[in-house]
Tab-separated table of C-alpha atoms in Angstrom:
chain	number	residue	atom	x	y	z
A	57	MET	CA	0.134	0.106	0.050
A	58	ARG	CA	1.073	3.520	-0.786
A	59	GLN	CA	0.816	6.335	1.909
A	60	CYS	CA	-2.705	7.453	1.644
A	61	GLY	CA	-2.682	10.291	4.192
A	62	PHE	CA	-5.774	8.712	5.827
A	63	ARG	CA	-6.343	5.941	8.602
A	64	ALA	CA	-8.129	2.941	7.748
A	65	VAL	CA	-11.691	1.981	9.164
A	66	THR	CA	-11.545	-1.767	10.624
A	67	LEU	CA	-14.455	-4.012	9.918
A	68	SER	CA	-15.796	-3.304	13.359
A	69	LYS	CA	-16.786	0.263	12.137
A	70	ALA	CA	-17.453	-0.719	8.880
A	71	LYS	CA	-20.249	-3.338	9.773
A	72	LYS	CA	-22.206	-0.038	11.259
A	73	LYS	CA	-22.598	1.338	7.844
A	74	GLN	CA	-22.565	-1.596	5.517
A	75	LYS	CA	-23.643	-5.389	5.932
A	76	LYS	CA	-21.533	-6.713	3.140
A	77	GLN	CA	-17.651	-7.418	4.012
A	78	PHE	CA	-14.900	-7.158	1.763
A	79	THR	CA	-11.239	-7.869	1.781
A	80	GLY	CA	-8.641	-6.304	-0.998
A	81	ARG	CA	-5.796	-3.937	-1.358
A	82	TYR	CA	-7.754	-0.650	-1.450
A	83	MET	CA	-9.558	0.626	1.915
A	84	ARG	CA	-11.694	3.172	2.989
A	85	CYS	CA	-9.598	5.843	4.716
A	86	LEU	CA	-10.143	8.639	7.364
A	87	PRO	CA	-7.628	11.529	8.148
A	88	GLY	CA	-4.784	9.750	9.709
A	89	GLY	CA	-1.259	8.136	8.483
A	90	ASN	CA	-0.277	4.959	6.655
A	91	ALA	CA	-3.534	3.141	5.496
A	92	THR	CA	-1.905	-0.448	5.522
A	93	GLU	CA	-0.072	0.108	9.013
A	94	ASP	CA	-3.239	1.578	10.914
A	95	CYS	CA	-5.535	-1.191	9.000
A	96	LEU	CA	-3.249	-4.033	10.307
A	97	SER	CA	-2.419	-2.626	13.674
A	98	THR	CA	-5.983	-1.898	14.503
A	99	ALA	CA	-6.955	-5.477	13.271
A	100	ASN	CA	-4.296	-7.090	15.497
A	101	LYS	CA	-5.444	-5.314	18.760
A	102	ARG	CA	-9.097	-6.755	18.035
A	103	LYS	CA	-8.076	-10.592	17.154
A	104	ARG	CA	-11.419	-11.507	17.951
A	105	ARG	CA	-12.874	-9.461	15.014
A	106	ARG	CA	-11.606	-10.676	11.725
A	107	ARG	CA	-7.870	-10.123	11.906
A	108	GLY	CA	-6.694	-7.690	9.159
A	109	SER	CA	-9.974	-7.342	7.300
A	110	CYS	CA	-10.750	-4.153	6.193
A	111	TYR	CA	-13.865	-2.270	4.696
A	112	PHE	CA	-13.314	-2.152	0.987
A	113	THR	CA	-13.477	0.836	-0.977
A	114	VAL	CA	-11.090	3.083	-3.009
A	115	CYS	CA	-8.804	5.416	-1.459
A	116	PRO	CA	-8.831	8.754	-3.442
A	117	TYR	CA	-5.029	9.201	-2.736
A	118	ASN	CA	-4.046	5.623	-3.540
A	119	PHE	CA	-3.831	5.252	-7.251
A	120	GLY	CA	-4.103	1.610	-8.269
A	121	PRO	CA	-3.355	0.431	-12.061
A	122	ASN	CA	-6.889	0.767	-13.245
A	123	TYR	CA	-6.670	4.397	-12.133
A	124	LYS	CA	-3.342	5.036	-13.904
A	125	MET	CA	-4.630	3.099	-16.844
A	126	ALA	CA	-7.676	5.570	-16.966
A	127	GLN	CA	-5.305	8.476	-16.358
A	128	TRP	CA	-3.123	7.439	-19.278
A	129	GLY	CA	-6.030	7.166	-21.667
A	130	ALA	CA	-7.290	10.548	-20.760
A	131	ILE	CA	-3.908	12.103	-21.730
A	132	PHE	CA	-3.698	10.073	-24.670
A	133	SER	CA	-7.161	11.194	-25.747
A	134	ILE	CA	-5.902	14.775	-25.248
A	135	ILE	CA	-2.986	14.467	-27.276
A	136	ALA	CA	-4.945	12.651	-30.113
A	137	ALA	CA	-7.453	15.443	-30.091
A	138	LEU	CA	-4.858	18.167	-30.115
A	139	GLY	CA	-2.976	16.277	-33.040
A	140	GLY	CA	-6.126	15.852	-35.086
A	141	ALA	CA	-7.048	19.494	-34.628
A	142	GLY	CA	-3.538	20.781	-35.758
A	143	LEU	CA	-3.488	18.192	-38.850
A	144	LEU	CA	-6.776	19.453	-40.041
A	145	ALA	CA	-5.594	23.261	-39.527
A	146	SER	CA	-2.326	22.623	-41.434
A	147	VAL	CA	-3.925	20.619	-44.576
A	148	HIS	CA	-5.380	23.126	-47.013
A	149	LYS	CA	-6.477	23.026	-50.922
A	150	ILE	CA	-5.671	25.020	-53.755
A	151	ASP	CA	-7.996	25.143	-56.669
A	152	GLU	CA	-7.171	24.652	-60.243
A	153	GLY	CA	-6.205	28.113	-61.954
A	154	HIS	CA	-5.082	29.571	-58.366
A	155	THR	CA	-1.923	30.088	-56.851
A	156	GLY	CA	-1.400	29.908	-52.832
A	157	VAL	CA	0.689	32.619	-51.150
A	158	TYR	CA	1.411	32.254	-47.398
A	159	TYR	CA	1.896	34.717	-44.498
A	160	ARG	CA	3.379	34.062	-40.961
A	161	GLY	CA	3.057	36.763	-38.404
A	162	GLY	CA	1.745	38.974	-41.016
A	163	ALA	CA	4.943	38.803	-43.258
A	164	LEU	CA	4.454	37.414	-46.626
A	165	LEU	CA	6.632	34.201	-47.284
A	166	THR	CA	8.374	33.805	-50.570
A	167	THR	CA	6.929	30.256	-50.921
A	168	THR	CA	3.933	29.748	-53.156
A	169	SER	CA	2.013	26.641	-54.144
A	170	GLY	CA	0.116	25.353	-57.098
A	171	PRO	CA	-3.093	23.466	-57.175
A	172	GLY	CA	-3.562	20.418	-55.093
A	173	PHE	CA	-3.442	19.493	-51.108
A	174	HIS	CA	-0.494	21.253	-49.320
A	175	LEU	CA	0.758	21.285	-45.650
A	176	MET	CA	1.683	24.605	-43.440
A	177	LEU	CA	2.457	25.311	-39.728
A	178	PRO	CA	-0.908	25.014	-38.134
A	179	PHE	CA	-2.118	28.354	-36.030
A	180	ILE	CA	0.849	30.234	-37.159
A	181	THR	CA	1.116	30.033	-40.995
A	182	THR	CA	-2.109	31.419	-42.896
A	183	TYR	CA	-2.704	31.432	-46.697
A	184	LYS	CA	-4.468	33.034	-49.586
A	185	SER	CA	-5.746	31.677	-52.991
A	186	VAL	CA	-4.962	34.035	-55.674
A	187	GLN	CA	-6.937	33.447	-59.120
A	188	THR	CA	-4.611	33.178	-62.110
A	189	THR	CA	-7.303	32.718	-64.796
A	190	LEU	CA	-9.387	34.971	-66.735
A	191	GLN	CA	-11.459	37.095	-64.314
A	192	THR	CA	-13.934	40.011	-64.837
A	193	ASP	CA	-13.760	43.037	-62.673
A	194	GLU	CA	-16.929	45.230	-62.454
A	195	VAL	CA	-16.280	48.805	-61.659
A	196	LYS	CA	-19.761	50.499	-61.232
A	197	ASN	CA	-21.226	53.983	-60.974
A	198	VAL	CA	-17.966	55.780	-62.249
A	199	PRO	CA	-18.722	59.490	-62.005
A	200	CYS	CA	-16.926	61.596	-64.934
A	201	GLY	CA	-16.954	65.238	-65.808
A	202	THR	CA	-16.573	66.547	-69.345
A	203	SER	CA	-14.626	69.575	-70.664
A	204	GLY	CA	-17.830	71.433	-70.528
A	205	GLY	CA	-18.650	70.812	-66.915
A	206	VAL	CA	-21.256	68.536	-67.198
A	207	MET	CA	-21.122	65.642	-64.860
A	208	ILE	CA	-21.962	61.975	-66.396
A	209	TYR	CA	-22.157	58.678	-64.893
A	210	PHE	CA	-20.958	55.199	-66.392
A	211	ASP	CA	-23.207	52.509	-64.800
A	212	ARG	CA	-20.806	49.723	-65.233
A	213	ILE	CA	-17.266	48.963	-66.688
A	214	GLU	CA	-15.946	45.383	-67.379
A	215	VAL	CA	-12.469	44.846	-67.240
A	216	VAL	CA	-11.238	41.242	-68.516
A	217	ASN	CA	-7.890	40.498	-66.926
A	218	TYR	CA	-5.723	37.543	-65.764
A	219	LEU	CA	-2.517	37.224	-63.741
A	220	VAL	CA	0.522	35.267	-64.854
A	221	PRO	CA	1.457	32.622	-62.086
A	222	SER	CA	5.030	33.624	-62.112
A	223	ALA	CA	4.134	37.134	-60.972
A	224	VAL	CA	1.777	36.189	-58.118
A	225	TYR	CA	4.425	36.671	-55.216
A	226	ASP	CA	5.744	40.200	-56.497
A	227	ILE	CA	2.271	41.771	-57.246
A	228	VAL	CA	0.870	40.337	-53.939
A	229	ARG	CA	4.056	41.660	-52.053
A	230	ASN	CA	3.541	45.211	-53.642
A	231	PHE	CA	-0.169	45.408	-54.043
A	232	THR	CA	-1.505	42.879	-51.302
A	233	ALA	CA	-3.627	39.841	-52.541
A	234	ASP	CA	-6.441	42.297	-53.209
A	235	TYR	CA	-4.148	43.922	-55.969
A	236	ASP	CA	-7.291	44.509	-58.337
A	237	LYS	CA	-8.545	47.263	-55.922
A	238	ALA	CA	-5.323	49.425	-56.738
A	239	LEU	CA	-4.575	48.189	-60.091
A	240	ILE	CA	-7.700	48.006	-61.835
A	241	PHE	CA	-10.643	49.796	-59.925
A	242	ASN	CA	-8.580	52.975	-58.815
A	243	LYS	CA	-6.883	53.089	-62.279
A	244	VAL	CA	-10.399	52.871	-64.274
A	245	HIS	CA	-11.742	55.946	-62.103
A	246	HIS	CA	-8.321	57.641	-62.789
A	247	GLU	CA	-8.313	56.883	-66.470
A	248	LEU	CA	-11.991	57.637	-67.277
A	249	ASN	CA	-11.817	61.191	-65.705
A	250	GLN	CA	-8.748	61.788	-67.525
A	251	PHE	CA	-10.636	61.132	-70.912
A	252	CYS	CA	-13.617	63.037	-69.942
A	253	SER	CA	-11.808	66.193	-68.957
A	254	VAL	CA	-10.561	66.826	-72.272
A	255	HIS	CA	-13.426	66.086	-74.162
A	256	SER	CA	-16.905	67.419	-74.618
A	257	LEU	CA	-20.336	65.851	-73.826
A	258	GLN	CA	-20.966	65.274	-77.656
A	259	ASP	CA	-17.508	63.432	-77.847
A	260	VAL	CA	-17.992	61.464	-74.912
A	261	TYR	CA	-21.647	60.599	-75.311
A	262	ILE	CA	-21.826	60.237	-79.260
A	263	GLY	CA	-18.510	61.067	-81.121
A	264	LEU	CA	-15.866	59.009	-79.462
A	265	PHE	CA	-17.740	56.739	-77.380
A	266	ASP	CA	-16.781	53.728	-79.701
A	267	GLN	CA	-13.188	54.415	-78.949
A	268	ILE	CA	-13.348	54.693	-75.213
A	269	ASP	CA	-13.149	50.614	-74.372
A	270	GLU	CA	-9.901	50.206	-76.605
A	271	ASN	CA	-8.216	53.654	-75.570
A	272	LEU	CA	-8.946	52.440	-72.045
A	273	LYS	CA	-7.702	49.028	-72.541
A	274	LEU	CA	-4.424	50.374	-73.848
A	275	THR	CA	-3.884	53.053	-71.435
A	276	LEU	CA	-4.446	50.639	-68.572
A	277	GLN	CA	-2.134	48.104	-70.062
A	278	GLU	CA	0.623	50.751	-70.605
A	279	ASP	CA	0.507	51.679	-66.883
A	280	LEU	CA	0.340	48.106	-65.632
A	281	THR	CA	3.345	46.935	-67.667
A	282	ASN	CA	5.363	49.438	-65.741
A	283	MET	CA	3.822	49.213	-62.317
A	284	ALA	CA	2.842	45.181	-62.183
A	285	PRO	CA	4.440	43.274	-64.962
A	286	GLY	CA	2.315	40.048	-65.136
A	287	LEU	CA	-1.206	41.453	-64.978
A	288	ILE	CA	-2.514	41.274	-68.466
A	289	ILE	CA	-5.622	43.403	-69.594
A	290	GLN	CA	-7.700	41.121	-72.004
A	291	ALA	CA	-10.517	43.315	-72.754
A	292	VAL	CA	-12.716	46.525	-71.710
A	293	ARG	CA	-16.328	46.875	-72.121
A	294	VAL	CA	-17.822	50.279	-71.507
A	295	THR	CA	-21.688	50.940	-71.037
A	296	LYS	CA	-23.565	53.976	-72.166
A	297	PRO	CA	-23.053	56.795	-69.651
A	298	ASN	CA	-25.718	58.508	-67.945
A	299	ILE	CA	-26.277	61.901	-68.732
A	300	PRO	CA	-28.807	64.705	-67.378
A	301	GLU	CA	-32.385	64.046	-68.281
A	302	SER	CA	-32.941	67.711	-69.771
A	303	ILE	CA	-29.746	67.071	-72.148
A	304	ARG	CA	-30.507	63.488	-72.957
A	305	ARG	CA	-34.247	64.813	-74.382
A	306	ASN	CA	-32.530	67.203	-76.349
A	307	TYR	CA	-30.251	64.591	-78.177
A	308	GLU	CA	-33.329	62.429	-78.641
A	309	LEU	CA	-34.950	65.228	-80.471
A	310	MET	CA	-32.046	65.690	-82.744
């Protein structure tokens, strides 16, 4: 027996509480010293009552083999649960037509990955999937002021573009994973206003409207070639602008 920190209760006391008697290696203990010594010494003093017999129960401070097995089982379960959670957090998938970029502590890593399943450090490393196939960015409700001071609005401008996989790291490093906000959305606003500011309403709405698409595409691509090589503009589609109602009626009458 190990040191229990409690005094064993002999059979004579136990019989008052429980009729059934047991003998075994685990004993009910009360505050005191060594469970085995106290039990045996008390039993020797009372030989008329069953010598060495003690009321059977498990002492909370005496860890037997079954308790140890349960304890190791609980530890193993916790380790297995943590390992499973870490494995699930480390495995990730990159879809076809995308490239994965990785961050650790907010810093962009030089490692990139292609389509498929990959592993990363769980809870420390994060990733983002960047599309490298054709995509269409829609820039909506773009205001534009003509040279004559008339304010018009383009409801929707569609920019078809794609990113070369080898250029993903450099563009994400310079313009973040949301590079299209800086390189496409903001540039479309800027370039379209530049065009409107040097042309009259007549040119923008009728005379040069069929050239806006191509001019905007060429201007965007020229800037992107210098700022972000690897981002290709495939096509630009511009809808008819909205003009003030009074001016629109005059054009209809014409």
